[in-house]
mmCIF file of C-alpha atoms in Angstrom:
data_model
loop_
_atom_site.group_PDB
_atom_site.id
_atom_site.type_symbol
_atom_site.label_atom_id
_atom_site.label_comp_id
_atom_site.label_asym_id
_atom_site.label_seq_id
_atom_site.Cartn_x
_atom_site.Cartn_y
_atom_site.Cartn_z
ATOM 1 C CA MET A 12 126.497 141.095 173.671
ATOM 2 C CA THR A 13 129.407 141.292 171.853
ATOM 3 C CA PRO A 14 129.157 142.630 168.387
ATOM 4 C CA GLU A 15 129.569 140.082 165.155
ATOM 5 C CA PHE A 16 131.739 143.367 163.562
ATOM 6 C CA PRO A 17 133.818 144.554 166.221
ATOM 7 C CA ARG A 18 135.786 147.618 164.679
ATOM 8 C CA PRO A 19 136.356 149.171 168.052
ATOM 9 C CA GLN A 20 137.972 153.709 166.861
ATOM 10 C CA ARG A 21 139.763 154.692 170.206
ATOM 11 C CA LEU A 22 139.186 158.308 170.680
ATOM 12 C CA ASP A 23 142.004 160.182 171.785
ATOM 13 C CA GLN A 24 142.788 158.768 168.017
ATOM 14 C CA ILE A 25 140.430 160.741 166.200
ATOM 15 C CA GLY A 26 141.508 164.459 165.530
ATOM 16 C CA THR A 27 139.915 167.623 164.334
ATOM 17 C CA GLY A 28 140.591 167.156 160.447
ATOM 18 C CA ASP A 29 139.113 164.257 158.992
ATOM 19 C CA ASN A 30 140.227 160.499 159.407
ATOM 20 C CA GLN A 31 139.294 158.439 156.550
ATOM 21 C CA ILE A 32 138.906 154.512 157.275
ATOM 22 C CA VAL A 33 137.767 151.411 155.126
ATOM 23 C CA LEU A 34 136.556 148.726 157.488
ATOM 24 C CA ALA A 35 135.163 145.284 155.322
ATOM 25 C CA ALA A 36 134.069 141.829 157.767
ATOM 26 C CA ASP A 37 135.542 138.582 157.046
ATOM 27 C CA ALA A 38 133.283 135.440 156.968
ATOM 28 C CA ASP A 39 132.978 134.974 160.043
ATOM 29 C CA GLU A 40 131.716 137.983 161.270
ATOM 30 C CA ARG A 41 129.192 137.901 157.905
ATOM 31 C CA ALA A 42 127.558 134.634 158.827
ATOM 32 C CA ALA A 43 127.564 136.490 162.549
ATOM 33 C CA LEU A 44 125.541 139.312 161.632
ATOM 34 C CA ALA A 45 123.473 136.908 158.898
ATOM 35 C CA LYS A 46 122.223 135.268 161.509
ATOM 36 C CA ARG A 47 122.021 138.076 163.972
ATOM 37 C CA PHE A 48 119.499 139.832 161.088
ATOM 38 C CA GLY A 49 117.399 136.566 159.737
ATOM 39 C CA LEU A 50 119.895 136.560 155.902
ATOM 40 C CA LEU A 51 120.306 133.747 153.373
ATOM 41 C CA SER A 52 123.230 134.920 153.563
ATOM 42 C CA LEU A 53 125.451 138.239 153.099
ATOM 43 C CA GLU A 54 129.169 138.103 150.901
ATOM 44 C CA ALA A 55 129.667 141.535 151.179
ATOM 45 C CA LEU A 56 130.392 144.124 153.937
ATOM 46 C CA GLU A 57 131.897 146.793 153.435
ATOM 47 C CA SER A 58 132.014 150.983 154.317
ATOM 48 C CA ARG A 59 134.071 153.819 154.122
ATOM 49 C CA PHE A 60 134.123 156.664 157.565
ATOM 50 C CA VAL A 61 134.943 159.841 157.314
ATOM 51 C CA LEU A 62 135.507 160.685 160.812
ATOM 52 C CA ARG A 63 135.698 164.347 162.667
ATOM 53 C CA ARG A 64 135.607 165.479 166.494
ATOM 54 C CA GLU A 65 133.391 167.873 166.716
ATOM 55 C CA SER A 66 132.145 170.173 169.401
ATOM 56 C CA GLN A 67 129.036 168.321 169.569
ATOM 57 C CA GLY A 68 131.190 164.953 169.768
ATOM 58 C CA ILE A 69 131.972 162.960 166.689
ATOM 59 C CA VAL A 70 131.479 162.687 163.629
ATOM 60 C CA ALA A 71 131.096 159.762 161.133
ATOM 61 C CA ARG A 72 130.259 160.023 157.139
ATOM 62 C CA GLY A 73 130.232 157.754 155.401
ATOM 63 C CA HIS A 74 128.846 154.404 152.749
ATOM 64 C CA VAL A 75 128.229 151.239 153.586
ATOM 65 C CA SER A 76 128.116 148.985 150.994
ATOM 66 C CA ALA A 77 127.076 145.309 150.441
ATOM 67 C CA ARG A 78 126.053 142.659 149.337
ATOM 68 C CA VAL A 79 122.724 140.171 151.482
ATOM 69 C CA THR A 80 120.338 137.256 150.051
ATOM 70 C CA GLN A 81 117.217 137.587 152.126
ATOM 71 C CA ALA A 82 114.229 134.922 152.842
ATOM 72 C CA CYS A 83 111.396 135.988 150.554
ATOM 73 C CA VAL A 84 108.071 136.072 153.080
ATOM 74 C CA ALA A 85 105.697 133.720 151.205
ATOM 75 C CA THR A 86 108.129 131.758 149.247
ATOM 76 C CA GLY A 87 111.788 131.070 151.198
ATOM 77 C CA THR A 88 112.792 131.304 148.320
ATOM 78 C CA PRO A 89 115.868 133.450 148.278
ATOM 79 C CA LEU A 90 116.203 136.881 147.242
ATOM 80 C CA PRO A 91 120.068 138.284 146.507
ATOM 81 C CA ALA A 92 118.993 141.976 146.968
ATOM 82 C CA THR A 93 122.322 145.086 147.344
ATOM 83 C CA VAL A 94 122.767 147.988 149.689
ATOM 84 C CA GLU A 95 123.933 151.523 148.441
ATOM 85 C CA GLU A 96 123.219 153.537 152.179
ATOM 86 C CA ASP A 97 124.477 156.909 153.454
ATOM 87 C CA PHE A 98 124.823 157.639 156.004
ATOM 88 C CA ALA A 99 125.876 160.171 158.982
ATOM 89 C CA ILE A 100 125.973 159.467 162.398
ATOM 90 C CA ARG A 101 126.908 162.026 165.896
ATOM 91 C CA PHE A 102 128.801 159.445 168.698
ATOM 92 C CA LEU A 103 128.011 161.034 171.318
ATOM 93 C CA PRO A 104 128.631 159.656 175.340
ATOM 94 C CA GLU A 105 125.926 157.969 177.249
ATOM 95 C CA PRO A 106 124.172 160.667 179.574
ATOM 96 C CA ALA A 107 124.475 160.162 183.420
ATOM 97 C CA GLY A 108 122.093 157.783 184.096
ATOM 98 C CA GLY A 109 122.174 155.755 181.228
ATOM 99 C CA SER A 110 118.683 157.692 179.698
ATOM 100 C CA VAL A 111 117.395 160.407 177.158
ATOM 101 C CA ASP A 112 114.427 162.354 178.813
ATOM 102 C CA ASP A 113 114.799 164.630 175.353
ATOM 103 C CA GLU A 114 113.356 162.984 172.219
ATOM 104 C CA VAL A 115 115.451 164.836 170.026
ATOM 105 C CA GLU A 116 113.877 165.640 166.197
ATOM 106 C CA LEU A 117 116.564 165.535 163.158
ATOM 107 C CA SER A 118 116.179 167.452 160.920
ATOM 108 C CA ALA A 119 117.121 165.912 157.186
ATOM 109 C CA ASP A 120 120.493 167.666 157.220
ATOM 110 C CA GLU A 121 121.149 166.412 160.815
ATOM 111 C CA CYS A 122 122.936 163.148 162.089
ATOM 112 C CA ASP A 123 121.851 160.144 163.377
ATOM 113 C CA ILE A 124 122.897 159.742 167.636
ATOM 114 C CA VAL A 125 124.517 157.218 168.972
ATOM 115 C CA PHE A 126 125.331 157.088 172.210
ATOM 116 C CA TYR A 127 129.144 155.494 173.381
ATOM 117 C CA THR A 128 131.094 154.693 176.851
ATOM 118 C CA GLY A 129 134.207 154.342 177.307
ATOM 119 C CA ASN A 130 136.692 156.244 175.412
ATOM 120 C CA ALA A 131 135.928 153.843 172.114
ATOM 121 C CA ILE A 132 133.322 153.905 169.808
ATOM 122 C CA ASP A 133 132.778 150.958 167.670
ATOM 123 C CA LEU A 134 132.382 151.096 163.401
ATOM 124 C CA GLY A 135 131.480 147.751 163.023
ATOM 125 C CA GLU A 136 128.650 148.563 164.401
ATOM 126 C CA ALA A 137 127.722 151.500 162.984
ATOM 127 C CA ALA A 138 127.911 149.878 159.729
ATOM 128 C CA ALA A 139 126.547 146.184 160.603
ATOM 129 C CA GLU A 140 123.263 148.425 161.583
ATOM 130 C CA THR A 141 123.526 150.892 159.473
ATOM 131 C CA MET A 142 123.183 148.078 156.180
ATOM 132 C CA ALA A 143 119.916 146.539 158.459
ATOM 133 C CA LEU A 144 118.469 149.455 158.037
ATOM 134 C CA ALA A 145 118.564 149.914 154.963
ATOM 135 C CA LEU A 146 117.220 146.297 154.745
ATOM 136 C CA ASP A 147 113.523 145.505 152.659
ATOM 137 C CA PRO A 148 111.939 144.122 155.406
ATOM 138 C CA PHE A 149 109.860 142.321 153.966
ATOM 139 C CA PRO A 150 111.178 141.247 150.448
ATOM 140 C CA ARG A 151 108.987 139.713 148.317
ATOM 141 C CA SER A 152 109.508 137.092 144.907
ATOM 142 C CA PRO A 153 107.603 136.835 142.039
ATOM 143 C CA GLN A 154 104.935 134.508 143.252
ATOM 144 C CA ALA A 155 104.330 135.828 147.276
ATOM 145 C CA ALA A 156 101.328 137.903 145.926
ATOM 146 C CA SER A 157 99.288 134.700 143.786
ATOM 147 C CA VAL A 158 100.695 132.543 147.688
ATOM 148 C CA LEU A 159 99.433 135.391 150.007
ATOM 149 C CA LYS A 160 96.729 135.226 147.623
ATOM 150 C CA ALA A 161 95.851 131.269 148.341
ATOM 151 C CA ALA A 162 96.172 131.988 151.618
ATOM 152 C CA GLY A 163 93.965 133.901 152.091
ATOM 153 C CA VAL A 164 96.272 137.312 152.702
ATOM 154 C CA LEU A 165 94.435 140.190 151.411
ATOM 155 C CA SER A 166 96.900 142.653 148.519
ATOM 156 C CA GLU A 167 97.380 146.288 149.580
ATOM 157 C CA GLU A 168 94.177 147.368 148.114
ATOM 158 C CA GLU A 169 92.137 145.342 149.030
ATOM 159 C CA ALA A 170 92.459 145.987 152.850
ATOM 160 C CA LYS A 171 91.541 149.136 151.585
ATOM 161 C CA PRO A 172 88.568 151.471 152.920
ATOM 162 C CA PHE A 173 86.019 150.360 149.465
ATOM 163 C CA GLY A 174 88.011 147.718 148.773
ATOM 164 C CA ALA A 175 85.618 145.518 151.072
ATOM 165 C CA LEU A 176 82.921 146.758 149.693
ATOM 166 C CA ALA A 177 84.418 146.466 146.184
ATOM 167 C CA GLY A 178 84.630 142.793 146.267
ATOM 168 C CA LEU A 179 80.385 143.377 147.356
ATOM 169 C CA LYS A 180 79.502 144.339 144.637
ATOM 170 C CA ASP A 181 81.073 142.600 142.526
ATOM 171 C CA ALA A 182 79.131 139.818 144.832
ATOM 172 C CA LEU A 183 76.290 141.358 144.465
ATOM 173 C CA ALA A 184 76.842 142.243 140.258
ATOM 174 C CA LYS A 185 77.548 138.443 139.881
ATOM 175 C CA LYS A 186 74.807 136.821 142.408
ATOM 176 C CA GLY A 187 72.087 139.157 140.348
ATOM 177 C CA SER A 188 73.675 138.105 136.236
#
């Protein structure tokens, strides 16, 4: 798969000091990313990276900013949203054999791990994935609750274990009146 927003950064150009890089997706790249991530549109995508070579790979810290339009999951209504997301990523060479056997536990102050092959890391893909992970997976318009209720979808409150019993209690109370 060819990435929609390729920004390879050669490893031999990353020193031990901080390397600052600013990226912005152009209109064609944003349209392709919107399609990939199921967005109605992606109006802006920018990211700032500070790269540093460390003994445990390349560490990228920075910030992703985006303006998107998502569709309400119930009504399809366009919903504008913004993403302002800080990130910390550790790029490591792909393990021999291409598989990772050990599960890695990360604390809150540690970096996400991204494996790479070859002599470059893709900062554009890292920015795109960071943006996608920050999006609301189930965006809802103000009308969503009524549309879902009319379709017979239970609210979170109704779906709780005692929600069904509360409905039964209300039905029995009406019957007894």
